[in-house]
mmCIF file of C-alpha atoms and ligand atoms in Angstrom:
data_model
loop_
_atom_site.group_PDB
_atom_site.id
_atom_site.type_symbol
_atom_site.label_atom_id
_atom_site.label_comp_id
_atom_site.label_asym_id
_atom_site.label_seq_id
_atom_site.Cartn_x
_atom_site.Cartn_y
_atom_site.Cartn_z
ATOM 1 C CA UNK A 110 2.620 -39.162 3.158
ATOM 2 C CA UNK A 111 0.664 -37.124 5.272
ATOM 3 C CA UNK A 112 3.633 -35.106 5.766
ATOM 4 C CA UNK A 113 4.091 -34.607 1.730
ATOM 5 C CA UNK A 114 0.460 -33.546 1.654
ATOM 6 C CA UNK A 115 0.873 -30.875 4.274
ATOM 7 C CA UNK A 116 3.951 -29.868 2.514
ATOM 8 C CA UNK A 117 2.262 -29.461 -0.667
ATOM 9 C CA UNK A 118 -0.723 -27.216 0.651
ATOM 10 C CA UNK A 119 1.497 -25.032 2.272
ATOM 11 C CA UNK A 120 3.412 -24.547 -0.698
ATOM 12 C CA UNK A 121 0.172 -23.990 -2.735
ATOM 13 C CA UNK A 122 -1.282 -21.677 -0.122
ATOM 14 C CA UNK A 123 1.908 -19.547 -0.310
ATOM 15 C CA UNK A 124 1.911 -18.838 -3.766
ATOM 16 C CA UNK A 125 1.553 -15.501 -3.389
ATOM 17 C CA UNK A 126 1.444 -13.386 -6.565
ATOM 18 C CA UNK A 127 4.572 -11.317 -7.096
ATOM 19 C CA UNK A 128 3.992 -7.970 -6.457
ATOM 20 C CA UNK A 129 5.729 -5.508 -8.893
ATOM 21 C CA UNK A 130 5.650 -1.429 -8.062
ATOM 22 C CA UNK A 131 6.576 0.896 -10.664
ATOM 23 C CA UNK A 132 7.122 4.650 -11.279
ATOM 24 C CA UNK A 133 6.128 5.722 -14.761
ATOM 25 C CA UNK A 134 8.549 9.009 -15.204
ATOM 26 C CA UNK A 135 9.715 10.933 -18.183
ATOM 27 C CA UNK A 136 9.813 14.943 -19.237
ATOM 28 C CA UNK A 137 7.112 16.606 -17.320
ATOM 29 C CA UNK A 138 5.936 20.277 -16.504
ATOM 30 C CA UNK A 139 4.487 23.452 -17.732
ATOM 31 C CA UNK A 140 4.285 24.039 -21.444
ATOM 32 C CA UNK A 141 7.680 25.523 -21.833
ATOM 33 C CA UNK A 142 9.104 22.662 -20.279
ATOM 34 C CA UNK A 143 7.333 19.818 -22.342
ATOM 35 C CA UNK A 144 5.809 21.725 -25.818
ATOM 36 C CA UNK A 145 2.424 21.608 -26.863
ATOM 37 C CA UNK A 146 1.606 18.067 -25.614
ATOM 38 C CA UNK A 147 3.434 15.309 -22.790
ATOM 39 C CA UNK A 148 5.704 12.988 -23.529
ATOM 40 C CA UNK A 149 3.002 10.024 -23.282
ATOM 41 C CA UNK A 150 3.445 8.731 -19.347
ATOM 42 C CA UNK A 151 -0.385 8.543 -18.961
ATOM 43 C CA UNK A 152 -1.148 7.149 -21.882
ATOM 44 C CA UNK A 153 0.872 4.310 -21.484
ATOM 45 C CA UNK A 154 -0.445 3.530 -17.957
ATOM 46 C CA UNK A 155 -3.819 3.701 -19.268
ATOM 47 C CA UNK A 156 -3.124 1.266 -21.936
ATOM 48 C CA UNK A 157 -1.457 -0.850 -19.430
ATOM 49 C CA UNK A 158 -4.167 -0.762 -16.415
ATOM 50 C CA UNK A 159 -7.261 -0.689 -18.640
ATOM 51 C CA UNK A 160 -6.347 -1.913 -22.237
ATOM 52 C CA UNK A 161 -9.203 -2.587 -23.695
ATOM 53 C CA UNK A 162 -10.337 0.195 -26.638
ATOM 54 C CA UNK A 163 -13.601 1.354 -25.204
ATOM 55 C CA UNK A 164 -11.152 1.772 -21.456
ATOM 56 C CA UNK A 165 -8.600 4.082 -23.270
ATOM 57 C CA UNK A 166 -8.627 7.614 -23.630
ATOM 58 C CA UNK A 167 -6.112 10.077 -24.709
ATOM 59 C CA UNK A 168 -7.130 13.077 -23.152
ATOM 60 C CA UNK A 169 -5.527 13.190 -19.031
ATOM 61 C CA UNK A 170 -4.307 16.740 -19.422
ATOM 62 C CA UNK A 171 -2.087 18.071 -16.438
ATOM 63 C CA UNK A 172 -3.897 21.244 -16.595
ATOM 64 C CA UNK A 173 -5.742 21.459 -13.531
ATOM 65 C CA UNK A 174 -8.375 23.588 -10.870
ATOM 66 C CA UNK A 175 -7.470 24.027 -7.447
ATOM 67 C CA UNK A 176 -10.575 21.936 -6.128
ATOM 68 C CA UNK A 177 -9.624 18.907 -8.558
ATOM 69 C CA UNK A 178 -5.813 18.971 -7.193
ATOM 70 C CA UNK A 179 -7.101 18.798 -3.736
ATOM 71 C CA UNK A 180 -9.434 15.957 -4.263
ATOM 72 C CA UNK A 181 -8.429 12.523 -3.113
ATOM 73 C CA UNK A 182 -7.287 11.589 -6.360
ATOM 74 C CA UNK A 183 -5.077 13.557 -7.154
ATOM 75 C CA UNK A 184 -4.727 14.543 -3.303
ATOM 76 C CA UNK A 185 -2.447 17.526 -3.626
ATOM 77 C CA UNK A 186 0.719 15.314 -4.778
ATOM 78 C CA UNK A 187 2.367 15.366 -7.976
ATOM 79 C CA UNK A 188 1.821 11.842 -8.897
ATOM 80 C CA UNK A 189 -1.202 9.342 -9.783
ATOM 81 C CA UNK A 190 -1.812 6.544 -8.444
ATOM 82 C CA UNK A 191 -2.844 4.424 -11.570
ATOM 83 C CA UNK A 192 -4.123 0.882 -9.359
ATOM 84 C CA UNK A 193 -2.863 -2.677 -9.026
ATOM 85 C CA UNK A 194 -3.176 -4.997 -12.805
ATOM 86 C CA UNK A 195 -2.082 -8.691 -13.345
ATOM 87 C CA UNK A 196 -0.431 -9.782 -16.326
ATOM 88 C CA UNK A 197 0.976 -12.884 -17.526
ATOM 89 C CA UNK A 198 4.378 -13.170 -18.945
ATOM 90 C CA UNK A 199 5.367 -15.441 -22.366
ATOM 91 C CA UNK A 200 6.798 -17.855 -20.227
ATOM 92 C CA UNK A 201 3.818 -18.121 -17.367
ATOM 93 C CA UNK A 202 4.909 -15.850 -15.172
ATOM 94 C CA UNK A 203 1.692 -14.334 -13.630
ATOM 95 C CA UNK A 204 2.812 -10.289 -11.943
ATOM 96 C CA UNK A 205 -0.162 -7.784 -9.940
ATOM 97 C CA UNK A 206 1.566 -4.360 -11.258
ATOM 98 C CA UNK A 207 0.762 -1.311 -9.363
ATOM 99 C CA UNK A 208 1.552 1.656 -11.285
ATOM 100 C CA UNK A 209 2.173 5.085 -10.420
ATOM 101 C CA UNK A 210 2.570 8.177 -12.447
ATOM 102 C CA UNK A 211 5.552 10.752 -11.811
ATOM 103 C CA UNK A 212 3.951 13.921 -13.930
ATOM 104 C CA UNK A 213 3.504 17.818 -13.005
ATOM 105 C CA UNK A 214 0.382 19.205 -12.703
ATOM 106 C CA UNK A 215 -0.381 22.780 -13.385
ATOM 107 C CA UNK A 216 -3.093 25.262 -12.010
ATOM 108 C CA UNK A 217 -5.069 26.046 -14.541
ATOM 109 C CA UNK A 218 -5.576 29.548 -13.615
ATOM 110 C CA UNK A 219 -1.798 30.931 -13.360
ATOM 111 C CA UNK A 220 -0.455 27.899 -15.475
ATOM 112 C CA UNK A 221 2.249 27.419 -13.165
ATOM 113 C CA UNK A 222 2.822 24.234 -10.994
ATOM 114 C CA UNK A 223 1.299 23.566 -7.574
ATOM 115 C CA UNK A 224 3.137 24.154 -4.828
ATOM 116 C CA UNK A 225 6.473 25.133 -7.001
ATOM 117 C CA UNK A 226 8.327 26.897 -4.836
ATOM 118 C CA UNK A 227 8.575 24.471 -1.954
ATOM 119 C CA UNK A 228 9.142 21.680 -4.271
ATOM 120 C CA UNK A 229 12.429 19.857 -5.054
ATOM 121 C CA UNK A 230 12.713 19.916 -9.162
ATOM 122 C CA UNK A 231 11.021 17.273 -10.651
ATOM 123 C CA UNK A 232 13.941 15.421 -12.181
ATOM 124 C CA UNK A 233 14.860 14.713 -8.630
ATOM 125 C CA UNK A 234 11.891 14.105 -7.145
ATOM 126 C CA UNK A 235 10.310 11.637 -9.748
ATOM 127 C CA UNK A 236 13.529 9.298 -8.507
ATOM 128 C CA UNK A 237 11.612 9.024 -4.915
ATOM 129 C CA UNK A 238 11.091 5.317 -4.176
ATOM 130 C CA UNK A 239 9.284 6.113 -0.956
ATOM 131 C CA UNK A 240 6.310 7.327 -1.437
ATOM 132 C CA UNK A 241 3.119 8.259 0.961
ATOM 133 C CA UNK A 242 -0.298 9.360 0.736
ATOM 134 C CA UNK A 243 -3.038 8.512 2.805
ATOM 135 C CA UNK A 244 -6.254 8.056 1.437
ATOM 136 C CA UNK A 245 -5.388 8.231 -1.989
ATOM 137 C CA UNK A 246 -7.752 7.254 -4.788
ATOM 138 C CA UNK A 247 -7.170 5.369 -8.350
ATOM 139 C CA UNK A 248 -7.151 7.525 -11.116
ATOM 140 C CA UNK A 249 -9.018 6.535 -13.379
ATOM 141 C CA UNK A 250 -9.788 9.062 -16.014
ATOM 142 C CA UNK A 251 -9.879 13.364 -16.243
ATOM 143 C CA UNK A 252 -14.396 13.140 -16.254
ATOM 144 C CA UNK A 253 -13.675 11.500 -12.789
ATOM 145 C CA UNK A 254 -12.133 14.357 -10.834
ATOM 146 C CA UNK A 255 -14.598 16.194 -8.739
ATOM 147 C CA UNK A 256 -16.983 13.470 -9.049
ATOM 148 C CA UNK A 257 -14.703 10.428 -7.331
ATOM 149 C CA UNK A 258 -18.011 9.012 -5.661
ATOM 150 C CA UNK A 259 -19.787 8.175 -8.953
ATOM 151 C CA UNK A 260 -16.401 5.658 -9.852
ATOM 152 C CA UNK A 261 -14.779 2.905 -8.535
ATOM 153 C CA UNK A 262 -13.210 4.321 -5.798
ATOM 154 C CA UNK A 263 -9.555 1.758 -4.613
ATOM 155 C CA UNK A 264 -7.642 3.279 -2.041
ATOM 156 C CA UNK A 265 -3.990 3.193 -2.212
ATOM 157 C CA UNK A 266 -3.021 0.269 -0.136
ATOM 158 C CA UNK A 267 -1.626 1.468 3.315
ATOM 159 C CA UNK A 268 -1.431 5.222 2.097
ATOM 160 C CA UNK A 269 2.096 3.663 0.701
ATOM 161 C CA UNK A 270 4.173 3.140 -2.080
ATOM 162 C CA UNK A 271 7.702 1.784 -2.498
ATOM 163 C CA UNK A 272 9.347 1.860 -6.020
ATOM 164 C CA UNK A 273 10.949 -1.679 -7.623
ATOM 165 C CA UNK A 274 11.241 -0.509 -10.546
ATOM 166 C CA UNK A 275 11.227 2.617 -12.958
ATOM 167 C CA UNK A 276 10.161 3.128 -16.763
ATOM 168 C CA UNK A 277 11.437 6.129 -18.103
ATOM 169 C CA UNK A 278 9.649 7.418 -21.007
ATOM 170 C CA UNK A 279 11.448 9.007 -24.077
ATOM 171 C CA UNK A 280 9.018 10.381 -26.952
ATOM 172 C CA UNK A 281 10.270 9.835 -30.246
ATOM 173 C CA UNK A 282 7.632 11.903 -32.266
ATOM 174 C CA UNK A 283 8.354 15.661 -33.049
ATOM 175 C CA UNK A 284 6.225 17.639 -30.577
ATOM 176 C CA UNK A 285 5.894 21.408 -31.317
ATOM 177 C CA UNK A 286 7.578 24.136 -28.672
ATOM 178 C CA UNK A 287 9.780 21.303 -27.562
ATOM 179 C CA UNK A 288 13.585 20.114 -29.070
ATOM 180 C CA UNK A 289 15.092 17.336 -28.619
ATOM 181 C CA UNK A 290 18.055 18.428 -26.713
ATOM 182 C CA UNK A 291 15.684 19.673 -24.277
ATOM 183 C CA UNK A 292 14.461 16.316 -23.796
ATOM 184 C CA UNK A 293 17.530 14.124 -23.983
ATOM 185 C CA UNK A 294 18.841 16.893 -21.124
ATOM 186 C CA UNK A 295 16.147 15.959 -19.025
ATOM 187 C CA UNK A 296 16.067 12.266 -19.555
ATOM 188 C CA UNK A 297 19.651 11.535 -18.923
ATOM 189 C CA UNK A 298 19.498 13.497 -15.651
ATOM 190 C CA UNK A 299 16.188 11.405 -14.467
ATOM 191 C CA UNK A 300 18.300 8.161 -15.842
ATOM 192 C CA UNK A 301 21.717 9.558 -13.667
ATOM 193 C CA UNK A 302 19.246 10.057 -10.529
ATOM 194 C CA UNK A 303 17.454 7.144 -10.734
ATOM 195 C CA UNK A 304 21.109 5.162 -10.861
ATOM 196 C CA UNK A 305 21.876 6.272 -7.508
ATOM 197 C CA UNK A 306 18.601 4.537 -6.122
ATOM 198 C CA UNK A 307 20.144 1.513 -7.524
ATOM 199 C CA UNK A 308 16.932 0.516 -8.770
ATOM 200 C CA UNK A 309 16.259 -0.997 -12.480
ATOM 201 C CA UNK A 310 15.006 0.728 -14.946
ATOM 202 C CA UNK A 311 13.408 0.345 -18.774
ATOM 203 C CA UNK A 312 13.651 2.761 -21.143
ATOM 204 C CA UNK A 313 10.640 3.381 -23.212
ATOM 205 C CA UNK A 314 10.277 5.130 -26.309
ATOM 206 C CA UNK A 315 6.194 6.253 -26.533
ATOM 207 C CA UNK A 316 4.787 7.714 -30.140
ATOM 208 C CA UNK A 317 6.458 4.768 -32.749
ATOM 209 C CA UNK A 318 3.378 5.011 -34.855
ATOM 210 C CA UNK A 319 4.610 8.801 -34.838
ATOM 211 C CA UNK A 320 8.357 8.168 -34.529
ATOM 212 C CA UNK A 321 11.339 10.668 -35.897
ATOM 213 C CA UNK A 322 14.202 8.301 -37.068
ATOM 214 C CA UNK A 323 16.644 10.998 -35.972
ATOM 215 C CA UNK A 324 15.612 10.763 -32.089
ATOM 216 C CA UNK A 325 15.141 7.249 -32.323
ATOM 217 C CA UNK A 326 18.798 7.353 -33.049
ATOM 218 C CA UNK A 327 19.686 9.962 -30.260
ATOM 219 C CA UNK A 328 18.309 7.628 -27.731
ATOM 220 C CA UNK A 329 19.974 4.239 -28.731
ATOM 221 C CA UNK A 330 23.227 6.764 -28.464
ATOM 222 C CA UNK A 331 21.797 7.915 -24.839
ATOM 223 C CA UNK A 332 21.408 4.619 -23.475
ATOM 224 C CA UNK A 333 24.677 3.251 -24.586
ATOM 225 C CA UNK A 334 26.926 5.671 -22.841
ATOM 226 C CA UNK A 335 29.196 4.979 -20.685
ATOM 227 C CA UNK A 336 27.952 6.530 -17.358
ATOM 228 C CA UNK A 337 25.499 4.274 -17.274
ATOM 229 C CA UNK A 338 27.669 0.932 -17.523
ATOM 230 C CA UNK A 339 25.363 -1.440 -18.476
ATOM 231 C CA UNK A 340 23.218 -0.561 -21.594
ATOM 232 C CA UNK A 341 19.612 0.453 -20.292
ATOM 233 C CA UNK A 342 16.952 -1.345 -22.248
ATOM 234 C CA UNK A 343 14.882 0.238 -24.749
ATOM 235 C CA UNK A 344 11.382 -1.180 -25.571
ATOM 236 C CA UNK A 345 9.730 0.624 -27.946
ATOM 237 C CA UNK A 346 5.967 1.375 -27.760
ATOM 238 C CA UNK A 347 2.476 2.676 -29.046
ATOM 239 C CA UNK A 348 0.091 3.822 -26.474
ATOM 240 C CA UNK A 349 -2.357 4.863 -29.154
ATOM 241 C CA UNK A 350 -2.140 1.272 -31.211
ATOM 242 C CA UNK A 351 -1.475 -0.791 -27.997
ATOM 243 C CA UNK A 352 2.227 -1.810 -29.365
ATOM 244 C CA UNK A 353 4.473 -3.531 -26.697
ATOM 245 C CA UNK A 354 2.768 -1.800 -23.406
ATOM 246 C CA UNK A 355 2.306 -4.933 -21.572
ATOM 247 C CA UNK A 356 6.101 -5.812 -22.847
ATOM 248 C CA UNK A 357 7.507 -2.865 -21.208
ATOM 249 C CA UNK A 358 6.219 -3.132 -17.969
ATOM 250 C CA UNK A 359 7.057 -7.402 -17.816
ATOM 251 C CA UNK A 360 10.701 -6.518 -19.242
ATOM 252 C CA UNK A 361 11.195 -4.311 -15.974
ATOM 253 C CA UNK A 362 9.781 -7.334 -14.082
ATOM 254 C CA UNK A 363 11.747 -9.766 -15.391
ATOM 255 C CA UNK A 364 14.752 -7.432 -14.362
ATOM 256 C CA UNK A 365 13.153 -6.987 -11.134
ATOM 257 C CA UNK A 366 12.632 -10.704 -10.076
ATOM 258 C CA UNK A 367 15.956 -10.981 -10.748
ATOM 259 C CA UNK A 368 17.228 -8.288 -8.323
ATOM 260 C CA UNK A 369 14.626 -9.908 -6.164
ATOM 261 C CA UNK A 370 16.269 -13.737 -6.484
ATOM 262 C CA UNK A 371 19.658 -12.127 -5.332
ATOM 263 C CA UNK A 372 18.915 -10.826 -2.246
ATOM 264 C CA UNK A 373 16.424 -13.309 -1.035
ATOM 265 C CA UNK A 374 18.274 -15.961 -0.355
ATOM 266 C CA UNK A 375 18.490 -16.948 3.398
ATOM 267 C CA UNK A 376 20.179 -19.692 5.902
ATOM 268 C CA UNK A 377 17.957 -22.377 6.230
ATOM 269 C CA UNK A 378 17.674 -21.957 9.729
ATOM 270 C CA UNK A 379 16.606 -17.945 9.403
ATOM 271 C CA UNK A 380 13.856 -18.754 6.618
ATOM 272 C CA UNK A 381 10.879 -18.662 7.948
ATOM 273 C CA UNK A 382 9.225 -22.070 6.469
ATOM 274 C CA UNK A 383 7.630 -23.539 9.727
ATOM 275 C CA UNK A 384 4.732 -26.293 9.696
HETATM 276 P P1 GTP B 449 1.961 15.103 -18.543
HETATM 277 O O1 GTP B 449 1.545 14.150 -17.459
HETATM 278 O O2 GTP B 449 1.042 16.257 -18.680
HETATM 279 O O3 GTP B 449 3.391 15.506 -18.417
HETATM 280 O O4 GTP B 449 1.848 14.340 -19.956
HETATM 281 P P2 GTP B 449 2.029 12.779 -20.244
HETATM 282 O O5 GTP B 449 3.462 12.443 -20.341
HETATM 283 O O6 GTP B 449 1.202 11.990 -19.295
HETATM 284 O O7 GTP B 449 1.410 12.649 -21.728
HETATM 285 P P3 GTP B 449 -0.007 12.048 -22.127
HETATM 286 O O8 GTP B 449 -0.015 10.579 -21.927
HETATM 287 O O9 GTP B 449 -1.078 12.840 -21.511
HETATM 288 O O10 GTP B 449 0.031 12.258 -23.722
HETATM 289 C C1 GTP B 449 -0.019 13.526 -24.309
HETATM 290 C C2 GTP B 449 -0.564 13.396 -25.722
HETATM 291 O O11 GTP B 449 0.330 12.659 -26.533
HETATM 292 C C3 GTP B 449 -1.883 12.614 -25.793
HETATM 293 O O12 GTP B 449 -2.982 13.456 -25.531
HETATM 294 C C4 GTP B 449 -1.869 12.077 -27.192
HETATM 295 O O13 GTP B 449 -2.389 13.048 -28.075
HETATM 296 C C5 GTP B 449 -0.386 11.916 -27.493
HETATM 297 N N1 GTP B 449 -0.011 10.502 -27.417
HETATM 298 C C6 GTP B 449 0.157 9.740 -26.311
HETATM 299 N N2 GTP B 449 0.493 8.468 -26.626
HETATM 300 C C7 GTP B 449 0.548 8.425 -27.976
HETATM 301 C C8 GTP B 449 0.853 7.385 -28.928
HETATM 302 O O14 GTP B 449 1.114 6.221 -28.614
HETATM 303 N N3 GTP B 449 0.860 7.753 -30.250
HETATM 304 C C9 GTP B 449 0.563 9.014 -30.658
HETATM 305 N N4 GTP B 449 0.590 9.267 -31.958
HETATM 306 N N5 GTP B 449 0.257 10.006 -29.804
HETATM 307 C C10 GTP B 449 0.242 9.722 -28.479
HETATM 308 MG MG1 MG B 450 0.242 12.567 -17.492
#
């Protein structure tokens, strides 16, 4: 009995939470690359990380000053790191998310990106699953940069960040100064690069309250072809209405726990349940 007790706190005490990392990616870059406005990456992670309607804002513009893209939040990479939220599944299945953002940012003053020349092009790079930077602050919103010490300020743990999971974003509204060849170019090059990392991926189409039927189309035909085997889900979404964010993200997990359930499985005499 005493036994069965012991047995029983241990297993309570090592209920850890599972820990789910994903890389938000999708068409990014100057205006020639993505039209007038993004494809909706940071929306989505906002919606996701701070949901509530007084927490979201539309406005986290790419555009930015030197001094901002060398602060610690942005910290001279080419990603955000959006902070660690927990979420509950349908079935009970509590996840902590962290989130990062793959994006582009520009200098505002020749409208070109930072560091372009000595950069690897961003369809490959967004694939990275690998990531490091020490010291690295949340983002939280655009009012924040240049004034990090008046905000929360959560480091990224460790300085490190290794990819489970991707969600590549597709917009299905009609953005001006971009086409939509342009955009299912990109996307099914991200989608081929991120196959080779052999991690799992959702698709996710931002902008439905917005939505073209025509590229909603296009992308049920991207996702079903054949270089990608197995159909790639598509969940579609509404950062602005706060329509099947938290779905997205928890489909990837569910893929992702089940990756995970594969591979852990060790001999009983390598697992490392001791008393
Ligand atoms: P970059 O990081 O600069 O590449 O852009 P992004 O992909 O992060 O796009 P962002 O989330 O900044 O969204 C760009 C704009 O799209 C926003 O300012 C909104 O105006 C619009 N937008 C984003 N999500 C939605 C949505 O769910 N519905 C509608 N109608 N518009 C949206
Ligand atoms: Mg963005």
């Amino acid at each position: 009995n005493t036994f069965c007790r012991l047995e029983k706190q241990y297993v309570q005490k090592t209920d850890i939470p599972r820990y789910i990392n994903v890389a938000v990616v999708g068409l990014s870059g100057a205006e020639k690359e993505k039209g007038a406005m993004g494809v909706g990456k940071s929306c989505l992670c906002n919606r996701f990380m701070r949901s509530s309607s007084n927490d979201f804002e539309d406005d986290h513009s790419s555009l930015l000053s030197n001094s901002d893209f060398s602060g610690r939040v942005v910290n001279n990479d080419n990603f955000l790191y959006w902070g660690e939220v927990i979420k509950t599944s349908k079935e009970g299945t509590e996840y902590t998310f962290r989130v990062i953002e793959q994006t582009e940012f520009i200098d505002d003053s020749t409208f070109q990106p930072f560091n372009g020349v000595k950069m690897d092009p961003y369809i490959k790079r967004c694939v990275a699953t690998k990531i490091e930077s020490a010291e690295k602050l949340m983002y939280i919103c655009r009012s924040q940069l240049g004034i990090e010490e008046k905000f929360e300020q959560k480091v990224l743990p460790f300085g490190k960040f290794n990819v489970d999971g991707f969600l590549c974003v597709f917009d299905v509204s009609v953005v001006p100064g971009r086409s939509i060849e342009k955009q299912l170019e990109t996307v099914t090059n991200i989608l081929k690069n991120i196959k080779t990392t052999t991690k799992p991926v959702v698709l996710v189409t931002t902008k439905n309250d917005e939505l073209n039927e025509t590229y909603v189309q296009e992308v049920q035909k991207l996702v079903s072809r054949n270089e990608f085997k197995k159909a790639i889900p598509i969940v579609e979404t509404s950062a602005c209405l706060n329509v099947n964010v938290d779905a997205a993200f928890i489909a990837l997990a569910h893929i992702i726990d089940r990756f995970k359930g594969r591979t852990k499985i060790v001999p009983y005499l390598e697992s490392d349940y001791r008393l």
